Amino acid sequence: MLVAAPGVAYADTVRGLSWHLDFLKVERAHAISQGEGVVVAVIDSGVDAGHPDLQGQVLPGWGIGGDAAPDGRTDNRDHGTGMASLIAGKGGNDNRLLGIAPKSKILPIALGEASEEREVSQAVRWAVDHGARVINISIAFPASELAEDLRQSVAYAMSKDVVVVAGAGNTDANGLGVGVPAAIPGVVASAAVDRSGGAWAGSSHGHEVSVGAPGVQVITSAPANRSKNGYLVGDGSSNAAALVSGEAALIRSQFKQLSAANVINRIIRTAKDAGKPGRDDLYGFGVIDPVAALTADVPEVKDNPLLGAQQGSSTGPGSAGPTGQPLVSAHIDWKIMGPLLVVVAVLAGGITWLVLASNRRRRRAVQRVPGYPPGR
C-alpha cells in the first residue's frame, strides 16, 4: 500500500491524484499482470526518456517530421510523455506516477509539428516492423479526410497481429464526430469518462466508439521544458486511449499466445456496460475493466470483433452512420488548448496546485482535433 509522506495529505500526492488507478482497480490487476515483455508504440510528440517516471522504460524509437527527435526520446510538447506515463510509468512512491502496465516498454515515434496523416501512416508501419504489440495513437484527424494510406497501414498492423488503440477525439460538444484513426474499423476507439464513470461531454462520440476509459482530470507526467514540476492534470480522450493501451499490454503479457483479435475481444467483452443497455454511442461496449479482462472466461474469436461493430450504428453492426464532419487544416495543431489545464508541483513530498488555465477555450472548426492534450 502506498503511504503519503509525513505531513502531506495522501490526496495531494501524485498517487492520490491518480484517481483512475483506483477506478480501474489497478492494484488488483497488477497482482495478475504488469505488462512484462510487451512493447507499446506511442505515436505522438515524442517521449521524455529522462523523466523519473519513465527512466529505463523507453526504447530507442524514431522521429518523422522537421522538428521531431530522431530517436523519439525527446518531447518538445508534453503530449507523448503524458501518454507514455499512463501506460508504463514506473511508480515507486506516492510522488511518482504509476502506469497501467509498468513493466511494459514504450517504443516512441515522434511526429513533427506539421505532421499529417501520411506521417502517422508511416509511423504505424514502422512500429509494426520494430516489435510493437500494441500501438497507441492519441491523435484524431477528421474522419472525412481519411487517407487511404492510413487505412492500409492500420490494416497492415492488424495483419501482423498488432492491437491498435486510438483516442476518439475531443470536440467540446461541437459534434465533430469520432476522428481517424479511431473510426477505422478494427481500431479500439476510446472515449473519455469522468470519476463517476459518466461520459465526458468533451469527448467525441458516435457508433465507432469501442469503449470508455478515464479521461477527465487525469494526472500525467510532463517533460521539464513543458512543466517545471513534472506533471500536468487535464481532460482528453487521449488519456482514455493510453489507459486502454495499457490494458491491452496487461492482457498480452498474461495471455502470451492470444491473438490481437482476442485481446480486443477481451477488452470489449469484459467492459462494464454503461448508459443504454448494450453497445451505445457514448461508451461503446462499456467502460474498461482490467481485472475482468485478465480473469474472465471469454470465448475466443477468429476475427477482430470491431471489424463489424464499427460499421454499424448504436443499434448494432451493419447499419449506416455518420463518420464525422469535415475540418479544414492540413496538419496536426499541437497548440490547441484543451478545456482545462492544471499545472501541479511536487513540493515537500506533496502536490501544490499552481496554475489553472481558466476560460474554457473552444476549438475552432478549422483545426484538427487531437485526442489530447489537456493544455497544448
PDB file of C-alpha atoms in Angstrom, residues 42 44-49 58-64 68-76 107-111:
ATOM      1  CA  VAL A  42       3.357   5.626 -28.724  1.00  0.00           C
ATOM      2  CA  ASP A  44       2.869  11.159 -30.678  1.00  0.00           C
ATOM      3  CA  SER A  45       5.094  14.155 -29.959  1.00  0.00           C
ATOM      4  CA  GLY A  46       7.949  12.034 -28.630  1.00  0.00           C
ATOM      5  CA  VAL A  47       8.595  10.760 -25.104  1.00  0.00           C
ATOM      6  CA  ASP A  48      10.891  12.268 -22.482  1.00  0.00           C
ATOM      7  CA  ALA A  49      13.014   9.212 -21.730  1.00  0.00           C
ATOM      8  CA  VAL A  58      11.645   3.965 -23.233  1.00  0.00           C
ATOM      9  CA  LEU A  59      13.283   2.093 -26.095  1.00  0.00           C
ATOM     10  CA  PRO A  60      15.124   3.814 -28.951  1.00  0.00           C
ATOM     11  CA  GLY A  61      12.467   4.873 -31.404  1.00  0.00           C
ATOM     12  CA  TRP A  62      12.081   7.030 -34.483  1.00  0.00           C
ATOM     13  CA  GLY A  63      11.246  10.582 -35.454  1.00  0.00           C
ATOM     14  CA  ILE A  64       9.454  11.746 -38.564  1.00  0.00           C
ATOM     15  CA  ALA A  68      10.863  15.515 -34.354  1.00  0.00           C
ATOM     16  CA  ALA A  69      13.526  13.896 -32.182  1.00  0.00           C
ATOM     17  CA  PRO A  70      15.374  11.382 -34.417  1.00  0.00           C
ATOM     18  CA  ASP A  71      15.015   8.566 -31.872  1.00  0.00           C
ATOM     19  CA  GLY A  72      11.692   9.712 -30.427  1.00  0.00           C
ATOM     20  CA  ARG A  73      13.174  10.024 -26.921  1.00  0.00           C
ATOM     21  CA  THR A  74      12.693  13.784 -26.563  1.00  0.00           C
ATOM     22  CA  ASP A  75       9.361  15.569 -26.271  1.00  0.00           C
ATOM     23  CA  ASN A  76       9.157  19.239 -27.229  1.00  0.00           C
ATOM     24  CA  LEU A 107       8.549   2.438 -28.381  1.00  0.00           C
ATOM     25  CA  PRO A 108       8.350   6.182 -29.091  1.00  0.00           C
ATOM     26  CA  ILE A 109       7.666   7.559 -32.545  1.00  0.00           C
ATOM     27  CA  ALA A 110       7.879  11.343 -32.609  1.00  0.00           C
ATOM     28  CA  LEU A 111       5.843  13.331 -35.110  1.00  0.00           C
TER      29      LEU A 111
END
